[in-house]
Coordinates of C-alpha atoms and ligand atoms in Angstrom, one line a residue:
M1 CA -127.4 34.7 -108.2
Y2 CA -125.1 35.4 -105.3
Y3 CA -125.6 37.1 -102.0
A4 CA -122.9 39.0 -100.2
K5 CA -122.6 37.4 -96.8
I6 CA -120.9 39.4 -94.0
T7 CA -118.3 37.0 -92.7
G8 CA -115.9 39.3 -90.8
W9 CA -116.1 42.4 -88.7
G10 CA -113.7 44.6 -86.8
K11 CA -113.2 48.0 -85.2
C12 CA -110.3 50.2 -84.3
L13 CA -110.7 52.9 -81.6
P14 CA -107.7 55.0 -80.8
P15 CA -106.9 54.9 -77.1
A16 CA -106.8 58.7 -76.2
V17 CA -110.1 59.8 -74.7
L18 CA -111.3 63.4 -74.9
S19 CA -114.1 64.0 -72.3
N20 CA -116.6 66.8 -72.3
A21 CA -114.7 68.2 -69.3
D22 CA -111.5 68.2 -71.4
L23 CA -113.3 70.2 -74.1
S24 CA -114.4 72.8 -71.6
T25 CA -110.8 73.5 -70.7
F26 CA -110.3 75.3 -74.0
M27 CA -113.7 76.2 -75.3
D28 CA -116.9 77.8 -73.8
T29 CA -118.9 74.6 -73.3
S30 CA -119.9 72.2 -70.6
D31 CA -120.6 68.6 -69.9
E32 CA -124.2 69.6 -69.1
W33 CA -124.7 71.3 -72.5
I34 CA -123.1 68.5 -74.6
T35 CA -124.8 65.6 -72.7
S36 CA -128.2 67.2 -72.7
R37 CA -128.1 68.2 -76.4
T38 CA -126.3 65.2 -77.9
G39 CA -125.9 62.4 -75.3
I40 CA -122.2 62.4 -76.0
R41 CA -119.9 62.0 -73.0
E42 CA -116.5 61.4 -74.6
R43 CA -114.9 60.7 -77.9
R44 CA -111.5 59.3 -79.1
I45 CA -108.7 61.2 -80.7
C46 CA -106.3 59.5 -83.2
H47 CA -102.6 59.8 -82.5
C48 CA -101.4 58.3 -85.8
N49 CA -102.8 58.4 -89.4
F50 CA -106.3 57.5 -90.6
S51 CA -104.9 54.6 -92.6
D52 CA -103.3 53.1 -89.4
M53 CA -106.8 52.8 -87.9
A54 CA -108.2 51.4 -91.2
I55 CA -105.4 48.8 -91.4
V56 CA -106.1 47.6 -87.8
A57 CA -109.9 47.4 -88.5
A58 CA -109.2 45.6 -91.8
R59 CA -106.9 43.0 -90.2
R60 CA -109.4 42.3 -87.4
A61 CA -112.2 41.9 -89.9
L62 CA -110.1 39.6 -92.1
A63 CA -109.2 37.5 -89.0
A64 CA -112.9 37.2 -87.9
A65 CA -113.7 35.9 -91.4
N66 CA -110.5 33.8 -91.7
V67 CA -109.9 35.3 -95.1
A68 CA -106.3 35.9 -96.3
P69 CA -105.6 39.4 -97.7
E70 CA -104.7 37.9 -101.1
E71 CA -108.2 36.5 -101.4
L72 CA -109.7 40.0 -101.5
D73 CA -110.5 41.3 -105.0
L74 CA -111.9 44.7 -103.9
I75 CA -111.4 47.2 -101.1
L76 CA -114.0 50.0 -100.7
L77 CA -113.1 52.6 -98.1
G78 CA -115.7 55.2 -97.0
S79 CA -114.1 58.3 -95.5
L80 CA -113.7 62.0 -96.1
T81 CA -110.6 62.3 -94.0
M82 CA -108.0 60.8 -96.2
D83 CA -104.3 60.5 -95.3
S84 CA -103.4 62.5 -98.5
L85 CA -105.0 63.6 -101.7
C86 CA -103.1 61.0 -103.6
P87 CA -102.8 58.0 -103.4
N88 CA -106.2 57.0 -102.1
T89 CA -106.3 55.6 -98.6
A90 CA -107.8 52.3 -99.7
S91 CA -104.6 51.6 -101.6
L92 CA -102.5 52.3 -98.5
V93 CA -104.6 49.7 -96.6
Q94 CA -104.2 47.3 -99.6
N95 CA -100.4 47.7 -99.5
A96 CA -100.1 47.4 -95.7
I97 CA -102.2 44.2 -95.4
G98 CA -100.8 42.7 -98.6
A99 CA -104.1 42.4 -100.6
R100 CA -102.2 42.1 -103.9
N101 CA -105.2 40.9 -105.9
A102 CA -107.6 43.7 -104.9
A103 CA -108.7 46.9 -106.6
S104 CA -108.9 49.8 -104.2
I105 CA -111.5 52.6 -104.2
D106 CA -112.2 55.5 -101.7
I107 CA -115.8 56.6 -101.3
N108 CA -116.3 60.1 -100.0
S109 CA -120.0 60.3 -99.0
A110 CA -119.2 61.6 -95.5
C111 CA -121.1 59.8 -92.7
T112 CA -123.0 57.6 -95.2
G113 CA -119.7 56.3 -96.7
F114 CA -119.9 52.9 -95.1
L115 CA -123.5 52.3 -96.1
Y116 CA -122.8 53.4 -99.6
G117 CA -119.8 51.0 -99.7
L118 CA -121.8 48.1 -98.3
H119 CA -124.4 48.7 -101.0
I120 CA -121.8 49.0 -103.8
G121 CA -119.8 46.0 -102.6
T122 CA -122.9 43.8 -102.2
N123 CA -124.1 44.6 -105.7
L124 CA -120.7 43.9 -107.3
I125 CA -120.8 40.5 -105.6
K126 CA -124.4 39.9 -106.7
T127 CA -123.4 40.6 -110.4
G128 CA -120.6 38.1 -110.1
A129 CA -118.0 40.8 -110.8
H130 CA -116.3 40.3 -107.4
R131 CA -116.2 37.6 -104.8
K132 CA -114.5 38.9 -101.7
V133 CA -114.8 42.5 -100.7
L134 CA -113.5 44.5 -97.8
V135 CA -115.7 47.4 -96.9
I136 CA -114.1 49.9 -94.5
G137 CA -115.7 53.0 -92.9
G138 CA -114.0 55.5 -90.6
E139 CA -112.8 59.0 -90.0
F140 CA -109.9 61.0 -88.6
I141 CA -112.2 64.0 -88.2
S142 CA -110.2 65.6 -85.3
H143 CA -107.5 66.4 -87.9
Y144 CA -109.9 68.3 -90.0
M145 CA -111.8 69.9 -87.2
N146 CA -112.0 73.6 -86.6
W147 CA -111.2 73.7 -82.9
A148 CA -112.6 77.2 -82.5
R149 CA -116.1 76.1 -83.4
R150 CA -117.8 74.8 -80.2
D151 CA -121.1 74.0 -82.1
V152 CA -119.2 71.4 -84.3
A153 CA -116.1 70.4 -82.4
V154 CA -118.0 68.7 -79.5
L155 CA -119.9 66.4 -81.8
F156 CA -117.2 64.3 -83.5
G157 CA -114.6 61.7 -82.8
D158 CA -112.1 59.3 -84.5
A159 CA -112.7 55.6 -85.2
C160 CA -112.8 53.0 -88.0
G161 CA -114.6 49.8 -88.7
A162 CA -114.6 47.2 -91.4
V163 CA -116.6 44.2 -92.7
V164 CA -115.7 41.3 -95.1
L165 CA -118.3 40.4 -97.7
E166 CA -118.1 37.0 -99.4
A167 CA -120.1 35.6 -102.3
S168 CA -122.7 33.1 -101.0
T169 CA -125.7 31.2 -102.3
E170 CA -127.4 31.5 -98.9
R171 CA -130.1 34.3 -98.7
T172 CA -128.0 36.5 -96.4
G173 CA -126.2 39.9 -96.2
L174 CA -127.7 43.2 -97.5
L175 CA -131.1 42.2 -98.9
A176 CA -132.2 45.7 -99.8
A177 CA -130.9 49.3 -99.7
R178 CA -132.1 52.7 -100.5
I179 CA -129.6 55.5 -100.8
G180 CA -130.0 59.1 -101.8
C181 CA -128.9 62.7 -101.4
D182 CA -130.8 65.9 -100.7
M183 CA -129.0 68.0 -103.3
D184 CA -130.5 71.3 -102.1
T185 CA -128.7 71.2 -98.7
S186 CA -125.1 70.7 -99.8
S187 CA -124.0 73.7 -97.7
A188 CA -125.6 72.4 -94.5
I189 CA -122.4 70.5 -93.6
Q190 CA -119.5 71.9 -95.5
I191 CA -115.7 72.0 -94.8
T192 CA -114.5 75.2 -96.4
N193 CA -111.1 76.5 -97.4
F194 CA -109.8 73.2 -98.6
G195 CA -109.9 72.1 -102.3
S196 CA -110.1 73.9 -105.7
A197 CA -113.3 75.7 -104.8
Y198 CA -111.2 77.9 -102.5
S199 CA -108.4 80.3 -103.0
R200 CA -105.1 78.4 -103.4
L201 CA -103.1 81.6 -102.8
S202 CA -104.7 82.5 -99.5
D203 CA -102.4 82.5 -96.4
D204 CA -105.3 80.9 -94.6
F205 CA -105.3 77.9 -96.8
L206 CA -104.8 75.6 -93.8
Y207 CA -107.5 77.2 -91.7
L208 CA -110.4 74.9 -92.3
G209 CA -113.9 76.4 -91.9
W210 CA -117.1 74.5 -91.2
N211 CA -120.5 75.5 -92.4
F212 CA -122.8 73.7 -90.1
E213 CA -126.6 74.1 -89.9
G214 CA -127.3 71.8 -86.9
Q215 CA -131.0 72.2 -86.8
E216 CA -131.5 71.8 -90.5
V217 CA -129.4 68.6 -90.5
F218 CA -131.3 67.3 -87.4
K219 CA -134.7 67.6 -89.3
R220 CA -133.4 66.2 -92.6
A221 CA -131.6 63.3 -90.9
I222 CA -134.8 62.0 -89.3
K223 CA -136.8 62.5 -92.4
G224 CA -134.2 60.9 -94.7
M225 CA -133.4 57.9 -92.5
A226 CA -137.1 57.2 -91.8
F227 CA -138.0 57.3 -95.5
A228 CA -135.1 55.0 -96.4
C229 CA -136.0 52.6 -93.6
E230 CA -139.6 52.4 -94.7
D231 CA -138.4 51.9 -98.3
V232 CA -136.2 48.9 -97.5
L233 CA -139.0 47.3 -95.4
M234 CA -141.3 47.7 -98.4
Q235 CA -138.7 46.2 -100.8
T236 CA -138.3 43.1 -98.6
G237 CA -141.9 42.7 -97.6
L238 CA -140.9 42.9 -93.9
R239 CA -142.5 44.9 -91.1
M240 CA -140.8 46.9 -88.4
D241 CA -141.8 44.1 -85.9
D242 CA -139.6 41.7 -87.9
I243 CA -136.5 43.8 -87.2
H244 CA -134.3 42.3 -84.4
I245 CA -131.9 45.2 -84.1
M246 CA -131.3 48.6 -85.6
V247 CA -127.7 49.8 -86.1
P248 CA -128.1 53.4 -87.1
H249 CA -125.5 56.2 -87.6
Q250 CA -124.6 57.6 -84.3
A251 CA -124.6 61.4 -84.5
N252 CA -126.8 62.5 -81.6
R253 CA -128.9 60.5 -79.0
R254 CA -131.8 62.9 -79.6
I255 CA -131.8 62.0 -83.3
L256 CA -131.9 58.3 -82.4
D257 CA -134.8 58.8 -80.0
A258 CA -136.8 60.8 -82.6
L259 CA -136.1 58.2 -85.3
A260 CA -137.2 55.4 -82.9
K261 CA -140.4 57.3 -82.2
R262 CA -141.1 58.0 -85.9
L263 CA -140.5 54.4 -86.9
D264 CA -142.2 53.0 -83.9
I265 CA -139.3 50.8 -83.0
P266 CA -138.7 50.1 -79.3
E267 CA -135.7 51.8 -77.8
E268 CA -134.1 48.5 -76.7
K269 CA -133.9 47.4 -80.3
I270 CA -131.6 50.3 -81.2
M271 CA -127.8 49.9 -80.8
V272 CA -126.5 53.1 -79.2
N273 CA -122.8 53.9 -78.5
V274 CA -122.7 57.6 -79.3
H275 CA -122.1 58.4 -75.6
K276 CA -118.7 56.7 -75.8
Y277 CA -117.4 57.8 -79.2
G278 CA -119.4 60.8 -80.5
N279 CA -120.1 61.0 -84.2
T280 CA -117.3 59.1 -86.0
S281 CA -118.9 59.7 -89.4
A282 CA -118.4 56.8 -91.7
G283 CA -117.1 54.8 -88.7
T284 CA -120.3 54.7 -86.7
I285 CA -122.1 51.8 -88.3
P286 CA -119.2 49.3 -88.7
V287 CA -118.1 50.1 -85.1
A288 CA -121.6 49.8 -83.7
L289 CA -122.2 46.6 -85.7
T290 CA -119.0 45.1 -84.3
E291 CA -120.0 46.0 -80.8
A292 CA -123.5 44.6 -81.3
L293 CA -121.9 41.3 -82.2
E294 CA -119.4 41.4 -79.3
E295 CA -122.4 42.0 -76.9
N296 CA -124.3 39.0 -78.4
R297 CA -127.1 41.3 -79.6
I298 CA -127.2 39.7 -83.0
R299 CA -128.2 36.1 -83.5
P300 CA -128.0 33.9 -86.7
G301 CA -130.7 34.8 -89.1
D302 CA -131.6 38.1 -87.5
Y303 CA -132.8 41.1 -89.5
V304 CA -130.5 44.1 -88.9
L305 CA -131.7 47.5 -90.1
M306 CA -129.0 50.2 -90.7
A307 CA -129.6 53.9 -91.5
S308 CA -127.4 56.8 -92.0
F309 CA -127.1 60.4 -93.1
G310 CA -124.3 62.9 -93.6
A311 CA -122.9 65.8 -95.6
G312 CA -124.3 66.1 -99.0
L313 CA -126.8 65.7 -97.5
T314 CA -126.5 62.0 -98.2
W315 CA -128.8 59.5 -96.5
G316 CA -129.7 55.8 -96.8
A317 CA -130.8 52.6 -95.2
G318 CA -129.9 48.9 -95.6
L319 CA -131.6 45.8 -94.4
V320 CA -129.3 42.9 -93.6
Q321 CA -130.2 39.3 -92.9
W322 CA -127.4 38.0 -90.7
G323 CA -125.8 34.7 -91.6
D324 CA -125.2 31.6 -89.6
R325 CA -122.2 32.8 -87.6
T326 CA -122.0 35.6 -85.0
V327 CA -118.6 34.6 -83.6
A328 CA -115.2 35.6 -85.0
L329 CA -113.3 32.6 -86.5
Q330 CA -109.9 34.1 -85.5
V331 CA -108.7 37.1 -83.5
S332 CA -106.0 39.4 -84.9
D333 CA -103.4 40.9 -82.7
A334 CA -103.1 43.9 -84.9
D335 CA -103.1 47.2 -83.0
L336 CA -102.2 50.8 -83.3
P337 CA -98.7 52.0 -82.3
P338 CA -98.6 52.9 -78.5
C339 CA -99.9 56.3 -77.7
Q340 CA -97.8 58.3 -75.1
Q341 CA -100.0 61.5 -75.1
S342 CA -103.3 62.5 -73.7
A343 CA -106.0 63.6 -76.1
L344 CA -105.5 67.2 -75.1
E345 CA -101.8 66.9 -75.7
I346 CA -102.4 65.4 -79.2
L347 CA -104.8 68.3 -80.0
A348 CA -102.7 71.1 -78.5
P349 CA -101.0 72.3 -81.8
H350 CA -104.4 72.3 -83.6
I351 CA -106.1 74.2 -80.7
Q352 CA -103.2 76.7 -80.7
R353 CA -103.5 77.3 -84.4
Y354 CA -107.2 77.9 -84.4
K355 CA -106.9 80.1 -81.3
A356 CA -104.2 82.2 -82.9
H357 CA -106.3 82.6 -86.0
A358 CA -109.3 83.8 -84.0
L359 CA -107.2 86.6 -82.4
Ligands
COA401 C1 -125.7 70.6 -83.2 C2 -126.9 70.4 -82.2 C3 -126.4 69.4 -81.1 C4 -127.3 71.7 -81.6 O1 -128.4 71.5 -80.7 P1 -129.6 72.6 -80.7 O2 -130.5 72.2 -79.7 O3 -130.1 72.7 -82.1 O4 -128.8 73.9 -80.3 P2 -128.7 75.3 -81.0 O5 -128.0 75.2 -82.3 O6 -130.1 75.8 -81.1 O7 -127.9 76.2 -80.0 C5 -128.4 76.6 -78.8 C6 -127.4 77.5 -78.1 O8 -126.3 76.7 -77.7 C7 -125.1 77.4 -78.0 N1 -124.1 76.3 -78.3 C8 -123.7 75.8 -79.4 N2 -122.8 74.9 -79.2 C9 -122.5 74.9 -77.9 C10 -121.6 74.2 -77.0 N3 -120.7 73.3 -77.5 N4 -121.6 74.5 -75.7 C11 -122.4 75.4 -75.2 N5 -123.3 76.1 -76.0 C12 -123.3 75.8 -77.3 C13 -125.5 78.1 -79.3 O9 -124.6 79.2 -79.5 C14 -126.9 78.6 -79.0 O10 -126.7 79.7 -78.2 P3 -127.8 81.0 -78.3 O11 -129.1 80.4 -78.1 O12 -127.3 81.9 -77.3 O13 -127.6 81.4 -79.7 C15 -128.1 69.8 -83.0 O14 -128.7 70.7 -83.8 C16 -127.7 68.6 -83.8 O15 -127.2 67.6 -83.3 N6 -127.9 68.6 -85.1 C17 -127.5 67.5 -86.0 C18 -126.1 67.8 -86.4 C19 -125.3 66.5 -86.8 O16 -125.5 65.5 -86.3 N7 -124.5 66.7 -87.8 C20 -123.7 65.7 -88.2 C21 -124.4 65.0 -89.3 S1 -123.6 63.5 -89.8

C-alpha cells in the first residue's frame, strides 16, 4: 500500500494588479462595497495564456520536489478556463516541460478542480497505477469574465498552483477526502452562451453570460464544506483540535469566517490570502498551500485540512498529513514573459466589447 507524498509545490501569479479602485473606473462599484462584502482588495490579471501560468507553476513545483519532468507518469490539471477546446491544457503543459512519459488529463470541476485532482492523483498512486503525478489547479477567469456584471466581475482573479505527488510508504499525503456535487444547483454558477447547449449561429456567440446566485452559493458553500470537513475528520479519527492549519478555497472572507465559526476552528489556523488575489477558482488551494509553506506555517507531520466548493455545485474536503520536508529542494527560475501593460490596459478590449454589447 502506497501513500501519495506531496514533495513539491509552486505557484504562478501574473504581475498585473487590478485594484478595487481600478474596477470602479469602469463599473458602478467601490472599494468600500467590495472590501466589506468579500474582503478582496485586489486581484491579478493574466497577460498571456493560461497554459503559460500552468507551465511556470509546474516547473516551480518540480524544482521544489527535485523531480525531472520525464519521471512524471501523469499530469492532472484542474481548470475551467482552457487555452482551447482541443488539445487539453494538461497536454500543452506536458509538451512545454518535456514530461514525455506522462498521460495528461484536464479536470473541469470549477473551483473544486484542484481538490478533485488531488483526490484522483492520490488514489491512482495508492493503487500502484501511477508513481509520480503532477496536480495543477488554476484559472484564467478574466478572459471568460463578463465585464458588464459588477456582481461577478469583482470577485475573481487569475493564478495557478501545482503540487508533485510521489509514491511513498510513509503515512503521509492525502489521508482522506470527501467530494460531492449538489446536482440541483447547477444553474447557481453558470457561464452561458458558450458550448453546444447554446446557439452556434448567434451573432452573440462570444458574449459570455454568467448566471450567478451569490447568496445561494454562499449558503451552500458553508454547508457543503463543513459537511465534507466533518466527514474527513470522522474517516481519520481526528478532531478539529488536531488540525494545525486549514487551507480552504478563497472565495470570500465572510465565507471563511462563517466556516471557521461553524467548524469551531480558531481564525489564526485558517490560511487567508483572498484579499490579495480574489477568487482564483481551482488556483486558490495550491497557491494558498504554497504561501503557507513559504510563510513557515506548515511543519513536518502537520495535519492540513483543505476544503472547496464551486460551480456544479461541486464541493469537497481533504485531510493531508504533511511529510518530513517543508523546504523546496531546488528553486526554478521559470517565469512568465514580461508584462508591459497595466491590468486595465490588458482588459480594455474585453471591457469595450461588453460595454458595446450593453448599449
Ligand atoms: C456575491 C456576494 C459577495 C454578494 O454579497 P451579498 O451581501 O449577498 O450582496 P447582494 O447580492 O445581496 O447585493 C446587495 C446589493 O449590492 C449590489 N451590488 C452587487 N454587486 C455590486 C458591486 N460590485 N458593487 C456595488 N454594489 C453591488 C446589488 O445590486 C445589490 O443591490 P440592491 O440591494 O440595490 O439590489 C456574496 O453573495 C457571495 O460572496 N456569494 C458567494 C459567491 C461566490 O463565492 N461564488 C464563487 C463560488 S466558487
